[in-house]
């Protein structure tokens, strides 16, 4: 009996991902009328032309290591490039076995085959990106405040771009600007690992607060044909990316939003021995959704009564986005599932509501998640926060017209979700508490801060969320100052 021909595997930088079926399957997609009759899922998994397979991962924290490790474990894995933000990480990689190790229970699985890059240095001060040779905001005279100097430098940068970087005349320079020294950037030790090659598929796993600086270093390598997948906590990140990095819609890459529930951590002792080690403590899922280029609007939901997933146009799934979604969803460890943008938004808001309680309260109390249970004084605080959050979410214009919204996002149901998550993770230390203890910047601006901003847009003053947010920021500043004032001590010295 003749063996049946199996899937065709395509190796190398280009080509469709694994399990590309034979050309006979493509016949069902030749006519436009038949293609429209198929569901969005059928069109998503239709064969597509050659697509660059390399995936860049920006952010080598716990989630970044898990995603990179999982992608290299599938059949016909895609080429993976780890983008380091510090030379010390690159140096540690070169001196290591060049492997990422993930521990699951008592099993440690090392996996290699990665390429690495070092992102270029980008100076950002007071929200302004400074070019090479441009002075710092602190080089101005004392009477000019740093934020005012940033505005002057930003205006100069725009003028230079408008005149194609030609030198200004003798009297064209702003009078308060310090003289340009004309120094060029000196060669760095990690220049050999830098690249300017285009990035077609990018997964961002950095902390939300560091997304803008991280993407600033690679934005010139992204185009409208690229796809960026955000696997981060919080909401409102993409709005800031569009405002600061891609103000023109035609130049923006395609965005895939992800909600990850996997529990991954790096023990401090293990991080010192091996910075490419992580523990997969809790198995979860990843909810993925391709966002419309113009964003989710009310007309997208209520524009037509019979609108559903079948009305999604084929152009809605660009080739790079299709490839990235296919690759992530065929990775068993990640358990990734695709959703429509509207359903993904609702899941994001549910997770945001839970994080807006657990993260800030545990950070302020310096306690594990289970400490919030069976404490009526904390329950009162929780209910004040959830009352604001519930009202804001139920008033959002992009959710109007969706049935059962008032029930799904009622304060009572959100409280049930918070208690359930707190009970399941009662022994865990929240990521925000870990950041506060270490004196790092938290994601509070993209959690409770997002609720405050959206509340202002719909005319609701979220004073409780604002107060909690500012208190967390203040506690983090206290920790930072204590760390700066600490005197380093060396132990084990001979008398």
Coordinates of C-alpha atoms in Angstrom, one line a residue, residues 52 110 185 276 358 360 479:
X52 CA 9.6 35.5 6.0
X110 CA 17.6 23.3 27.8
X185 CA 28.9 58.1 18.3
X276 CA 18.5 32.5 30.6
X358 CA -4.5 42.4 43.3
X360 CA -1.7 47.6 43.8
X479 CA 12.2 52.2 47.5

